Amino acid sequence: MPTEPALPEGRPAADVLAELRSLREADAPTRGGRTFAYVYDAGLDGLDELAAEAYTTFATVNGLDPTVFPSVARLENDVVGAVAALLGAPGAQGTFTSGGTESILLAVKTARDHARSERGITAPQLVLPSTAHAAFHKAAAYLGLEPVVVPVDPVTFRADAAAMAAALTDRTALVVASAPSYAHGVIDPVAGIAAAASARGVLCHVDACIGGWILPYLRRAGRAVEPFDLSVPGVTSLSVDLHKYGYADKGASVVLHRDAALRRHQYFAHAGWPGYPVVNPTVQGTKSGGLLAQAWAVLRHVGEEGYTALAARVGEASDRLLAGLRAVDGVRVLGDPAAGLVAFTVAGQDGVTPDLSLLLHLADEMRELGWYLQPQLSFDGLPPNLHLTLTPATVGQVGSLLADLDVALAKARTLEPVVVDPDLASIAAGLDPDTLGPDEVAGVLAFAGLGEGAGLPDRTAPVLVLLDALPGPLKERLLTEFIGSVFRI
């Protein structure tokens, strides 16, 4: 029997809330337009309060059973109906989910089960461009599909429609396109990919988790946006996150299917136990109605004109940022950003070749100045870069960002380059991540400054330079061990 209590003595509510607020002080700010990843700030007064109040109203409602809580069905039909009207086709049906990863998992499950029942495929493949979100690889790992990765164009960073078509086989259950891809913010050639899939009887999913809600409103605001949604022949499903450019709180997403017959493969039903009959549209069973309610409230409050105005502000921020970045010596914007996502790299002394150490020093210097730009490492010939997610709140910050970028880049160029010890790189190349023992893993993490008890590093350049040099499987093993050390009691 335990001798120590699991919890301390109860405390006043005010004290508990005060401790929570103090914990937030070490986090990156989620409002104000200085954190360029993970958060989406509409910059609208009262929106956070509205979402919180709507969540509280439905926090205790269980979304598991809409026959007991019919309000859940009403809210979900309203939210999914709005998504279908914006992105769908006649007869399109969908489901509210907890986020893009769950939407993607459900789309892949739908395709796997459709391929099994309609085409007799028992060893399904998932064809995706190398820039497709990692959630597709997660879904493939969870659901038993073989991922077939197709390189993208190294200049435009868009999927190669012809190469994607060539990768289709009799085992292909699903082919993927992005609108836009997260890494570079470019839209894949959806029409060409979907047409090739349709010709082979293969389902086609468009990952519009980021772009699905903003691209139509950018078009409404007067910008050219190529077709990417269920209006495109051959597109059979689509995912869109409302907690991104819909500005709802996390997590709120929708997976949309061309028709109800296709959506049926997404569901799980089970009556072979003595409890209540189970039917789950999503991965979750029991879930609070609060997230659905706050998404519904935010969509209804902002409205059509509001989203058009917000999209225009993101477009304005993007124009100003891209012009400023392209004027900086040594900076190269990657691809043709289409929906508020911008990635850029920085050249070294030769003025052409991307310099990873300089880029990561720049990210650290910008963080010292109060900005968070997301580092992305090199991959399959694609250059390392810094990624920015623009929101309406960043419009007024672009000038300050560019000014600080000049200062930070000048400082970064004076710093000693971070290099990986050649002997360590040689040893790492020969390590088998599947057979590494805990002592070996701990040794490599300690060398990277991520040993047990070291905490999170103040500067990430030394850690990320090492990660960039490691083979992919070893990199994944170390990342797994590191995050396990963070969440250790």
GROMACS .gro file of C-alpha atoms in nm, residues 234-484:
model
  251
  234GLY     CA    1  -1.166   1.278  -5.838
  235VAL     CA    2  -1.125   1.434  -5.492
  236THR     CA    3  -1.312   1.203  -5.257
  237SER     CA    4  -1.230   1.345  -4.912
  238LEU     CA    5  -1.085   1.654  -4.752
  239SER     CA    6  -0.974   1.766  -4.405
  240VAL     CA    7  -0.994   2.121  -4.270
  241ASP     CA    8  -0.900   2.250  -3.926
  242LEU     CA    9  -1.127   2.512  -3.775
  243HIS     CA   10  -0.873   2.580  -3.500
  244LYS     CA   11  -0.638   2.721  -3.760
  245TYR     CA   12  -0.779   2.990  -3.990
  246GLY     CA   13  -1.127   2.939  -3.848
  247TYR     CA   14  -0.980   3.078  -3.521
  248ALA     CA   15  -1.168   2.834  -3.298
  249ASP     CA   16  -0.987   2.696  -2.995
  250LYS     CA   17  -0.796   2.369  -3.033
  251GLY     CA   18  -0.906   2.108  -3.118
  252ALA     CA   19  -1.164   2.153  -3.387
  253SER     CA   20  -1.149   1.997  -3.732
  254VAL     CA   21  -1.376   1.844  -3.995
  255VAL     CA   22  -1.321   1.549  -4.227
  256LEU     CA   23  -1.547   1.572  -4.532
  257HIS     CA   24  -1.637   1.286  -4.770
  258ARG     CA   25  -1.794   1.305  -5.114
  259ASP     CA   26  -2.101   1.106  -5.003
  260ALA     CA   27  -2.257   0.919  -4.712
  261ALA     CA   28  -2.167   0.578  -4.857
  262LEU     CA   29  -1.799   0.665  -4.839
  263ARG     CA   30  -1.829   0.815  -4.492
  264ARG     CA   31  -1.982   0.490  -4.367
  265HIS     CA   32  -1.638   0.325  -4.390
  266GLN     CA   33  -1.514   0.578  -4.134
  267TYR     CA   34  -1.752   0.460  -3.862
  268PHE     CA   35  -1.694   0.191  -3.602
  269ALA     CA   36  -1.989  -0.007  -3.468
  270HIS     CA   37  -1.990  -0.296  -3.223
  271ALA     CA   38  -2.280  -0.489  -3.071
  272GLY     CA   39  -2.087  -0.798  -2.961
  273TRP     CA   40  -2.066  -0.721  -2.592
  274PRO     CA   41  -2.318  -0.702  -2.305
  275GLY     CA   42  -2.305  -0.324  -2.271
  276TYR     CA   43  -2.479  -0.054  -2.472
  277PRO     CA   44  -2.463  -0.080  -2.856
  278VAL     CA   45  -2.157   0.122  -2.968
  279VAL     CA   46  -2.127   0.332  -3.281
  280ASN     CA   47  -1.843   0.585  -3.304
  281PRO     CA   48  -1.801   0.821  -3.600
  282THR     CA   49  -1.454   0.924  -3.470
  283VAL     CA   50  -1.155   0.774  -3.291
  284GLN     CA   51  -1.288   0.914  -2.965
  285GLY     CA   52  -1.591   0.771  -2.789
  286THR     CA   53  -1.679   0.990  -2.494
  287LYS     CA   54  -1.592   1.352  -2.564
  288SER     CA   55  -1.698   1.688  -2.432
  289GLY     CA   56  -1.946   1.888  -2.637
  290GLY     CA   57  -1.750   2.198  -2.540
  291LEU     CA   58  -1.506   2.200  -2.830
  292LEU     CA   59  -1.787   2.158  -3.083
  293ALA     CA   60  -1.987   2.437  -2.917
  294GLN     CA   61  -1.699   2.685  -2.915
  295ALA     CA   62  -1.623   2.615  -3.282
  296TRP     CA   63  -1.991   2.667  -3.370
  297ALA     CA   64  -1.998   2.993  -3.172
  298VAL     CA   65  -1.682   3.133  -3.333
  299LEU     CA   66  -1.801   3.051  -3.687
  300ARG     CA   67  -2.140   3.210  -3.622
  301HIS     CA   68  -1.985   3.520  -3.462
  302VAL     CA   69  -1.721   3.595  -3.727
  303GLY     CA   70  -1.944   3.517  -4.026
  304GLU     CA   71  -1.886   3.537  -4.401
  305GLU     CA   72  -1.779   3.900  -4.420
  306GLY     CA   73  -1.563   3.865  -4.110
  307TYR     CA   74  -1.366   3.573  -4.250
  308THR     CA   75  -1.321   3.752  -4.581
  309ALA     CA   76  -1.175   4.053  -4.400
  310LEU     CA   77  -0.948   3.832  -4.187
  311ALA     CA   78  -0.822   3.647  -4.494
  312ALA     CA   79  -0.745   3.979  -4.662
  313ARG     CA   80  -0.537   4.077  -4.357
  314VAL     CA   81  -0.338   3.754  -4.378
  315GLY     CA   82  -0.283   3.821  -4.749
  316GLU     CA   83  -0.160   4.172  -4.668
  317ALA     CA   84   0.080   4.039  -4.403
  318SER     CA   85   0.209   3.778  -4.648
  319ASP     CA   86   0.269   4.036  -4.924
  320ARG     CA   87   0.463   4.265  -4.692
  321LEU     CA   88   0.667   3.986  -4.538
  322LEU     CA   89   0.757   3.824  -4.872
  323ALA     CA   90   0.866   4.157  -5.019
  324GLY     CA   91   1.078   4.227  -4.712
  325LEU     CA   92   1.239   3.883  -4.705
  326ARG     CA   93   1.324   3.892  -5.074
  327ALA     CA   94   1.504   4.222  -5.020
  328VAL     CA   95   1.739   4.071  -4.758
  329ASP     CA   96   2.078   3.968  -4.894
  330GLY     CA   97   2.123   3.590  -4.876
  331VAL     CA   98   1.759   3.510  -4.793
  332ARG     CA   99   1.558   3.291  -5.032
  333VAL     CA  100   1.185   3.232  -5.001
  334LEU     CA  101   1.099   2.872  -5.088
  335GLY     CA  102   0.832   2.810  -5.350
  336ASP     CA  103   0.527   3.026  -5.409
  337PRO     CA  104   0.346   3.058  -5.073
  338ALA     CA  105  -0.031   3.059  -5.115
  339ALA     CA  106  -0.207   3.067  -4.780
  340GLY     CA  107  -0.028   3.243  -4.498
  341LEU     CA  108   0.263   3.000  -4.463
  342VAL     CA  109   0.612   3.118  -4.555
  343ALA     CA  110   0.940   2.927  -4.548
  344PHE     CA  111   1.279   3.082  -4.616
  345THR     CA  112   1.639   2.973  -4.606
  346VAL     CA  113   1.963   3.167  -4.566
  347ALA     CA  114   2.276   3.126  -4.778
  348GLY     CA  115   2.626   3.100  -4.639
  349GLN     CA  116   2.941   3.273  -4.756
  350ASP     CA  117   2.901   3.167  -5.118
  351GLY     CA  118   2.567   3.350  -5.132
  352VAL     CA  119   2.388   3.045  -5.274
  353THR     CA  120   2.416   2.733  -5.058
  354PRO     CA  121   2.184   2.720  -4.754
  355ASP     CA  122   2.381   2.739  -4.431
  356LEU     CA  123   2.215   2.529  -4.160
  357SER     CA  124   2.428   2.662  -3.876
  358LEU     CA  125   2.364   3.024  -3.974
  359LEU     CA  126   1.993   2.956  -4.014
  360LEU     CA  127   1.963   2.802  -3.669
  361HIS     CA  128   2.172   3.076  -3.509
  362LEU     CA  129   1.927   3.319  -3.669
  363ALA     CA  130   1.632   3.134  -3.514
  364ASP     CA  131   1.797   3.149  -3.171
  365GLU     CA  132   1.879   3.520  -3.208
  366MET     CA  133   1.522   3.595  -3.310
  367ARG     CA  134   1.395   3.407  -3.007
  368GLU     CA  135   1.621   3.625  -2.790
  369LEU     CA  136   1.441   3.923  -2.942
  370GLY     CA  137   1.099   3.778  -2.858
  371TRP     CA  138   1.006   3.607  -3.188
  372TYR     CA  139   0.948   3.237  -3.247
  373LEU     CA  140   1.028   3.118  -3.602
  374GLN     CA  141   0.999   2.742  -3.649
  375PRO     CA  142   1.317   2.564  -3.768
  376GLN     CA  143   1.272   2.288  -4.028
  377LEU     CA  144   1.566   2.061  -4.107
  378SER     CA  145   1.691   1.945  -4.445
  379PHE     CA  146   1.520   1.647  -4.606
  380ASP     CA  147   1.580   1.446  -4.922
  381GLY     CA  148   1.762   1.731  -5.097
  382LEU     CA  149   1.518   1.998  -4.976
  383PRO     CA  150   1.690   2.281  -4.788
  384PRO     CA  151   1.663   2.358  -4.417
  385ASN     CA  152   1.452   2.664  -4.349
  386LEU     CA  153   1.263   2.878  -4.103
  387HIS     CA  154   0.884   2.850  -4.117
  388LEU     CA  155   0.635   3.126  -4.037
  389THR     CA  156   0.260   3.099  -3.998
  390LEU     CA  157   0.096   3.438  -4.056
  391THR     CA  158  -0.230   3.545  -3.894
  392PRO     CA  159  -0.431   3.868  -3.893
  393ALA     CA  160  -0.249   3.967  -3.573
  394THR     CA  161   0.085   3.967  -3.757
  395VAL     CA  162  -0.010   4.248  -3.998
  396GLY     CA  163   0.107   4.514  -3.756
  397GLN     CA  164   0.419   4.317  -3.664
  398VAL     CA  165   0.576   4.265  -4.006
  399GLY     CA  166   0.783   4.586  -3.999
  400SER     CA  167   0.922   4.510  -3.653
  401LEU     CA  168   0.989   4.150  -3.750
  402LEU     CA  169   1.190   4.248  -4.057
  403ALA     CA  170   1.386   4.510  -3.864
  404ASP     CA  171   1.476   4.258  -3.594
  405LEU     CA  172   1.556   3.999  -3.860
  406ASP     CA  173   1.826   4.230  -3.999
  407VAL     CA  174   1.974   4.271  -3.652
  408ALA     CA  175   1.955   3.900  -3.572
  409LEU     CA  176   2.104   3.794  -3.904
  410ALA     CA  177   2.397   4.034  -3.863
  411LYS     CA  178   2.461   3.890  -3.516
  412ALA     CA  179   2.422   3.531  -3.638
  413ARG     CA  180   2.686   3.587  -3.906
  414THR     CA  181   2.940   3.678  -3.634
  415LEU     CA  182   2.885   3.359  -3.434
  416GLU     CA  183   3.105   3.054  -3.455
  417PRO     CA  184   2.947   2.794  -3.686
  418VAL     CA  185   2.800   2.491  -3.513
  419VAL     CA  186   2.945   2.170  -3.654
  420VAL     CA  187   2.898   1.804  -3.574
  421ASP     CA  188   3.205   1.618  -3.458
  422PRO     CA  189   3.304   1.394  -3.755
  423ASP     CA  190   3.384   1.103  -3.522
  424LEU     CA  191   3.039   1.126  -3.363
  425ALA     CA  192   2.874   1.142  -3.706
  426SER     CA  193   3.068   0.834  -3.814
  427ILE     CA  194   2.972   0.643  -3.500
  428ALA     CA  195   2.608   0.751  -3.531
  429ALA     CA  196   2.589   0.634  -3.891
  430GLY     CA  197   2.673   0.283  -3.776
  431LEU     CA  198   2.425   0.265  -3.490
  432ASP     CA  199   2.115   0.049  -3.518
  433PRO     CA  200   1.831   0.242  -3.351
  434ASP     CA  201   1.635  -0.079  -3.291
  435THR     CA  202   1.913  -0.235  -3.080
  436LEU     CA  203   2.037   0.070  -2.890
  437GLY     CA  204   2.039   0.021  -2.517
  438PRO     CA  205   1.936   0.288  -2.266
  439ASP     CA  206   2.299   0.377  -2.182
  440GLU     CA  207   2.387   0.435  -2.548
  441VAL     CA  208   2.079   0.648  -2.603
  442ALA     CA  209   2.153   0.848  -2.289
  443GLY     CA  210   2.509   0.906  -2.410
  444VAL     CA  211   2.402   1.049  -2.744
  445LEU     CA  212   2.135   1.268  -2.578
  446ALA     CA  213   2.391   1.393  -2.327
  447PHE     CA  214   2.630   1.483  -2.609
  448ALA     CA  215   2.350   1.686  -2.765
  449GLY     CA  216   2.289   1.865  -2.436
  450LEU     CA  217   1.962   1.680  -2.377
  451GLY     CA  218   2.071   1.448  -2.100
  452GLU     CA  219   1.852   1.358  -1.805
  453GLY     CA  220   1.798   1.661  -1.585
  454ALA     CA  221   1.942   1.901  -1.842
  455GLY     CA  222   1.604   2.055  -1.914
  456LEU     CA  223   1.518   2.227  -2.240
  457PRO     CA  224   1.817   2.405  -2.403
  458ASP     CA  225   1.830   2.785  -2.419
  459ARG     CA  226   1.973   2.769  -2.770
  460THR     CA  227   1.860   2.500  -3.011
  461ALA     CA  228   2.124   2.537  -3.285
  462PRO     CA  229   2.369   2.278  -3.141
  463VAL     CA  230   2.091   2.023  -3.091
  464LEU     CA  231   1.928   2.071  -3.431
  465VAL     CA  232   2.257   2.065  -3.622
  466LEU     CA  233   2.326   1.726  -3.468
  467LEU     CA  234   1.976   1.599  -3.545
  468ASP     CA  235   2.009   1.715  -3.905
  469ALA     CA  236   2.324   1.504  -3.947
  470LEU     CA  237   2.176   1.182  -3.810
  471PRO     CA  238   2.010   0.909  -4.018
  472GLY     CA  239   1.630   0.928  -4.011
  473PRO     CA  240   1.560   0.615  -3.800
  474LEU     CA  241   1.819   0.716  -3.539
  475LYS     CA  242   1.679   1.068  -3.535
  476GLU     CA  243   1.331   0.930  -3.467
  477ARG     CA  244   1.458   0.705  -3.188
  478LEU     CA  245   1.636   0.993  -3.015
  479LEU     CA  246   1.335   1.221  -3.049
  480THR     CA  247   1.120   0.951  -2.892
  481GLU     CA  248   1.361   0.909  -2.602
  482PHE     CA  249   1.391   1.284  -2.555
  483ILE     CA  250   1.017   1.347  -2.537
  484GLY     CA  251   0.992   1.052  -2.299
   0.00000   0.00000   0.00000
